[in-house]
CSV table of C-alpha atoms in Angstrom, one decimal:
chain,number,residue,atom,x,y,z
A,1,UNK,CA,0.0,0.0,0.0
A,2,UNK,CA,1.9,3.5,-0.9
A,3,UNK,CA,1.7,6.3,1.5
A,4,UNK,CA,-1.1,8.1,0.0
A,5,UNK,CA,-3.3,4.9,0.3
A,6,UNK,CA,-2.7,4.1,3.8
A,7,UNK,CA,-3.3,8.4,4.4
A,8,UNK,CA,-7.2,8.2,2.7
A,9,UNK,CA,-7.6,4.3,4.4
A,10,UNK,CA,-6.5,6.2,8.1
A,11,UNK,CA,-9.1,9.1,6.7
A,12,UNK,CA,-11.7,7.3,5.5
A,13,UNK,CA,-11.7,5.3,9.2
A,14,UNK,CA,-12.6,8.5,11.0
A,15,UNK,CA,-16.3,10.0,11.6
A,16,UNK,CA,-16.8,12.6,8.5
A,17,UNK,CA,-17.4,15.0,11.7
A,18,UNK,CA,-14.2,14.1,13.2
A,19,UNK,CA,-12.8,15.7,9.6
A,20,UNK,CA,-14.8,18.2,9.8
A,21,UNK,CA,-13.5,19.3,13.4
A,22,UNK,CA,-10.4,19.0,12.3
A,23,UNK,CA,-10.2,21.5,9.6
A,24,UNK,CA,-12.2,24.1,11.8
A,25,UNK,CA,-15.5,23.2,9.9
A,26,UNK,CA,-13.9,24.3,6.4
A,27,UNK,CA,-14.5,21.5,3.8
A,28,UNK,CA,-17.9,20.5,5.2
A,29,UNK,CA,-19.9,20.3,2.0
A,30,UNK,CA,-23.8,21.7,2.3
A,31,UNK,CA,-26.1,19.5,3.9
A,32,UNK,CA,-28.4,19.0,1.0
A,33,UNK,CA,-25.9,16.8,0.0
A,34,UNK,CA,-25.9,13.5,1.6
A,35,UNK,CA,-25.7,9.4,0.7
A,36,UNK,CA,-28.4,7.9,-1.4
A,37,UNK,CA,-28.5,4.9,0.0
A,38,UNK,CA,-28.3,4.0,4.2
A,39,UNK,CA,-24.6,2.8,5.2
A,40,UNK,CA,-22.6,4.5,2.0
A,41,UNK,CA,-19.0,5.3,3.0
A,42,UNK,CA,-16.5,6.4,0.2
A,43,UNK,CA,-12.9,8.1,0.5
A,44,UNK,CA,-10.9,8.6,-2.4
A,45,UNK,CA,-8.9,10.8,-4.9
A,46,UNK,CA,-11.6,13.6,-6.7
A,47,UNK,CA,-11.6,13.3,-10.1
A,48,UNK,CA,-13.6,16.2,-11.0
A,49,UNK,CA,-16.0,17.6,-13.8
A,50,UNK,CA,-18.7,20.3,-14.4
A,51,UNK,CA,-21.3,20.1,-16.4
A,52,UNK,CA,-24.2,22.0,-17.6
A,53,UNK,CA,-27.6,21.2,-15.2
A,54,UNK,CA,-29.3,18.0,-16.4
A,55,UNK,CA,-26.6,17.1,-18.9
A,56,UNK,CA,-24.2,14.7,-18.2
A,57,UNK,CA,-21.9,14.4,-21.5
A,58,UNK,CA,-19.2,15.8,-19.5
A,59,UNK,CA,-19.2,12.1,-17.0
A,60,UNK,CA,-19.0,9.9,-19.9
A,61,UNK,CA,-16.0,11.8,-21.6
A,62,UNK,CA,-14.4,11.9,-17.9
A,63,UNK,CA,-15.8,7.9,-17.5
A,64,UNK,CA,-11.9,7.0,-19.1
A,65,UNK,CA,-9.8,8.8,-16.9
A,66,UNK,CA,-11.5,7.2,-13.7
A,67,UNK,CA,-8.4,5.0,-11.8
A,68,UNK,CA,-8.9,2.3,-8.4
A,69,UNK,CA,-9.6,4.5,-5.8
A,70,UNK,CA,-10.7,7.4,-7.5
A,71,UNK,CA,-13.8,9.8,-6.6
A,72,UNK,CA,-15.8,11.3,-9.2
A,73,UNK,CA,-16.7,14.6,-7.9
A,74,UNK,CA,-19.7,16.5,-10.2
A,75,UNK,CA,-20.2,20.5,-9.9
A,76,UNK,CA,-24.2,19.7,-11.4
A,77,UNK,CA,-24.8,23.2,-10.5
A,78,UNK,CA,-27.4,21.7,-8.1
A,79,UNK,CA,-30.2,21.1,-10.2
A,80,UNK,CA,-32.3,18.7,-8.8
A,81,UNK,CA,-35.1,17.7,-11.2
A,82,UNK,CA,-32.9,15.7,-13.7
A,83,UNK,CA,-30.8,12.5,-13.0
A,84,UNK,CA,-26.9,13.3,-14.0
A,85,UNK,CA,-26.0,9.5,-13.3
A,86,UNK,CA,-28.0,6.0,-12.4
A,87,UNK,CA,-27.0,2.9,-12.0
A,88,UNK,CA,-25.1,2.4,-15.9
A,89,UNK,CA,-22.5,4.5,-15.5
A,90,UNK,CA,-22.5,3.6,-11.7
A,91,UNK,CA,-21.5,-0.1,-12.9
A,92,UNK,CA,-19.0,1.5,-15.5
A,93,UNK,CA,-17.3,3.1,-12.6
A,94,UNK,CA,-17.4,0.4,-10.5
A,95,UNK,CA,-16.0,-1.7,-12.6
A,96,UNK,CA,-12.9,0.9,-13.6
A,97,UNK,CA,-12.3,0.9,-9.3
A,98,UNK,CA,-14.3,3.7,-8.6
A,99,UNK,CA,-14.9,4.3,-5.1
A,100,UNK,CA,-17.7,5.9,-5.2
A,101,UNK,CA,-19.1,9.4,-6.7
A,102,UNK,CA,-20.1,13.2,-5.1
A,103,UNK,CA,-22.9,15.0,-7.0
A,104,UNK,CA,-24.1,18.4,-6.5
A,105,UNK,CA,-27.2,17.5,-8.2
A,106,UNK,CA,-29.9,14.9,-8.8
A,107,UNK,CA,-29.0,10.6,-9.3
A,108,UNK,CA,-31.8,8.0,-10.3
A,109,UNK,CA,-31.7,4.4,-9.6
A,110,UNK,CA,-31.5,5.1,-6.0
A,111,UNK,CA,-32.3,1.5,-5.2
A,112,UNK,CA,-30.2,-0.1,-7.6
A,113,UNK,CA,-27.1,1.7,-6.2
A,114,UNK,CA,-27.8,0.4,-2.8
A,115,UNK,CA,-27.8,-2.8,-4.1
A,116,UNK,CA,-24.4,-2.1,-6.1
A,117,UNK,CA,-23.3,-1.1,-2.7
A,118,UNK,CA,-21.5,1.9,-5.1
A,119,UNK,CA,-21.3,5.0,-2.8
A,120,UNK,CA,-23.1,7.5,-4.2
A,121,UNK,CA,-24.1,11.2,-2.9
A,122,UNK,CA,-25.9,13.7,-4.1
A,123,UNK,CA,-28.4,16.5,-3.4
A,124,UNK,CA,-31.5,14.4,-5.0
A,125,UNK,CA,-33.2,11.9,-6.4
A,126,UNK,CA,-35.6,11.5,-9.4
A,127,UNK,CA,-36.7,9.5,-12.2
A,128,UNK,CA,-35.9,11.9,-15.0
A,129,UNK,CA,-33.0,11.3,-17.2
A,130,UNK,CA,-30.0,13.4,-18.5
A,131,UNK,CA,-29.4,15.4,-21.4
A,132,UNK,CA,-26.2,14.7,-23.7
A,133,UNK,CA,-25.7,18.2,-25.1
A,134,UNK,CA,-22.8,19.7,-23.1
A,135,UNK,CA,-20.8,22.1,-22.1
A,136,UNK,CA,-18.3,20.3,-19.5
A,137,UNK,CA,-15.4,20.7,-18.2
A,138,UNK,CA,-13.0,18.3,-16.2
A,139,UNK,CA,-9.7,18.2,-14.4
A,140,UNK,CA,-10.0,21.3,-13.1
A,141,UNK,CA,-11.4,22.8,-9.5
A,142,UNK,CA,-14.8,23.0,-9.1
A,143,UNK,CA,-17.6,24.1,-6.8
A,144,UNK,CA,-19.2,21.1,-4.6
A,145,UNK,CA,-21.9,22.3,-2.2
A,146,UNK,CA,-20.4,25.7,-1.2
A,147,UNK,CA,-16.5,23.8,-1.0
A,148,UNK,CA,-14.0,24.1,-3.9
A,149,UNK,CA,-12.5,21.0,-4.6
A,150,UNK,CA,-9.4,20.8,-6.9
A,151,UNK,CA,-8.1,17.1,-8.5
A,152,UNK,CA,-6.6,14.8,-6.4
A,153,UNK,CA,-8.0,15.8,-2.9
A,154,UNK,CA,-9.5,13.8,-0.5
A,155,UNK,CA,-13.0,13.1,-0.5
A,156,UNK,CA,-14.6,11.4,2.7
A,157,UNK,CA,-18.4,10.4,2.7
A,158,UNK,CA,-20.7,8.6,5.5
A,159,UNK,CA,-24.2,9.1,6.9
A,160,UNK,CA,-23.5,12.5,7.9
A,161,UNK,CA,-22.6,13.9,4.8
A,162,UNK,CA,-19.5,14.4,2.7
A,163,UNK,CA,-16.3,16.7,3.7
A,164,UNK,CA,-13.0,17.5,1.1
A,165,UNK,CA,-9.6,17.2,2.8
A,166,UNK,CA,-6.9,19.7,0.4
A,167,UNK,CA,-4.3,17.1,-0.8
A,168,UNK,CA,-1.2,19.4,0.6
A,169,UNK,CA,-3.1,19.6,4.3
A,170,UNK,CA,-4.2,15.9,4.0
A,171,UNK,CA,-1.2,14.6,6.7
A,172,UNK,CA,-1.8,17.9,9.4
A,173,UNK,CA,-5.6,17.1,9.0
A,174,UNK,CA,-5.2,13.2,9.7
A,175,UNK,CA,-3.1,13.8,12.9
A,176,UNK,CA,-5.8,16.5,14.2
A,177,UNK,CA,-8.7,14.2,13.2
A,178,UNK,CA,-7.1,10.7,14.9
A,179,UNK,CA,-6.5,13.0,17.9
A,180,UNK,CA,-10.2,14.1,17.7
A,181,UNK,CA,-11.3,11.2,17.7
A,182,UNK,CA,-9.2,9.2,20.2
A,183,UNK,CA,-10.5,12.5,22.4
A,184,UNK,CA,-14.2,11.7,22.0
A,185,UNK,CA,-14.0,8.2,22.3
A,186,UNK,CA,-12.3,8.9,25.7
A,187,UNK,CA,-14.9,10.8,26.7
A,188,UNK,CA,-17.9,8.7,26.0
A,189,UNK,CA,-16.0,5.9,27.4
A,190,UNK,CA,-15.6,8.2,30.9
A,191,UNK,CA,-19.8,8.9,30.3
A,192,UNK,CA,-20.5,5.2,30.2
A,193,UNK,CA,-18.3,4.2,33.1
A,194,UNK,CA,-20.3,6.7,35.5
């Protein structure tokens, strides 16, 4: 396992909240935009793209460049009444070592996922499909529920929502966020014993 790995394994261990604490609340992604499916956990390298609202042409020309333990993280402008990705091109990452995927906008298929077990998150669901029109963009920073989030940072997900550790702060945050959490299990141990 190279260092980088075992740095988003350690991460991806720890409470999104934990994270979150960690980086003084910074990196929290909005609230609107939370796990599909109950039990979804991701962390991973972003791989990201923007593309127009409803139109997902921009993920199937990004589909390629999607590597084992990558995140595809989608600017979707938050739109939330037309499905940017269900459970096709949720299989076609899966099968390319996807870890899992961070939309701000809508997914279909929400069942389907769950039963992929493919982490997905996103700000909604519905049964309407995508356009295949365009504009996109890819492999550059984009906007991700109120958080920028530039290629190759660390992207954690879990039932509380989703938080973006900056690659070059990833090691200070880990050590902050193990000590976090070592702290609060400490404490709830001292509440349980009396």
């Amino acid at each position: 396992m190279t260092e980088n790995a075992n740095l988003i394994e350690r991460l991806g261990a720890l409470p999104t909240a934990n994270v979150g604490d960690a980086m003084e609340r910074l990196g929290v992604v909005d609230a609107e935009i939370g796990p599909v499916w109950r039990g979804a956990r991701l962390a991973g390298r972003a791989v990201t793209v923007e593309v127009a609202e409803g139109d997902n042409l921009g993920i199937h020309r990004t589909l390629p460049d999607i590597g084992p333990g990558d995140v595809l993280v989608v600017n979707g402008h938050g739109a939330r009444n037309r499905a940017l990705i269900g459970e096709l091109i949720a299989e076609r990452l899966r099968v390319r070592g996807c870890v899992g995927i961070v939309i701000d906008g809508a997914v279909r298929d929400a069942e389907e996922l769950g039963e992929l077990g493919f982490p997905t998150f996103a700000r909604s669901v519905t049964p309407a499909g995508p356009y295949k029109n365009g504009p996109w963009r890819n492999h550059r920073a984009v906007a991700l529920g109120g958080v920028v989030v530039a290629p190759g940072d660390i992207v954690l997900g879990d039932a509380d929502g989703v938080v973006v550790v900056p690659a070059a702060e990833a090691e200070e945050v880990l050590v902050r966020a193990e000590a976090k959490h070592a702290d609060e299990s400490r404490i709830r141990a001292s509440i349980v014993a009396g």
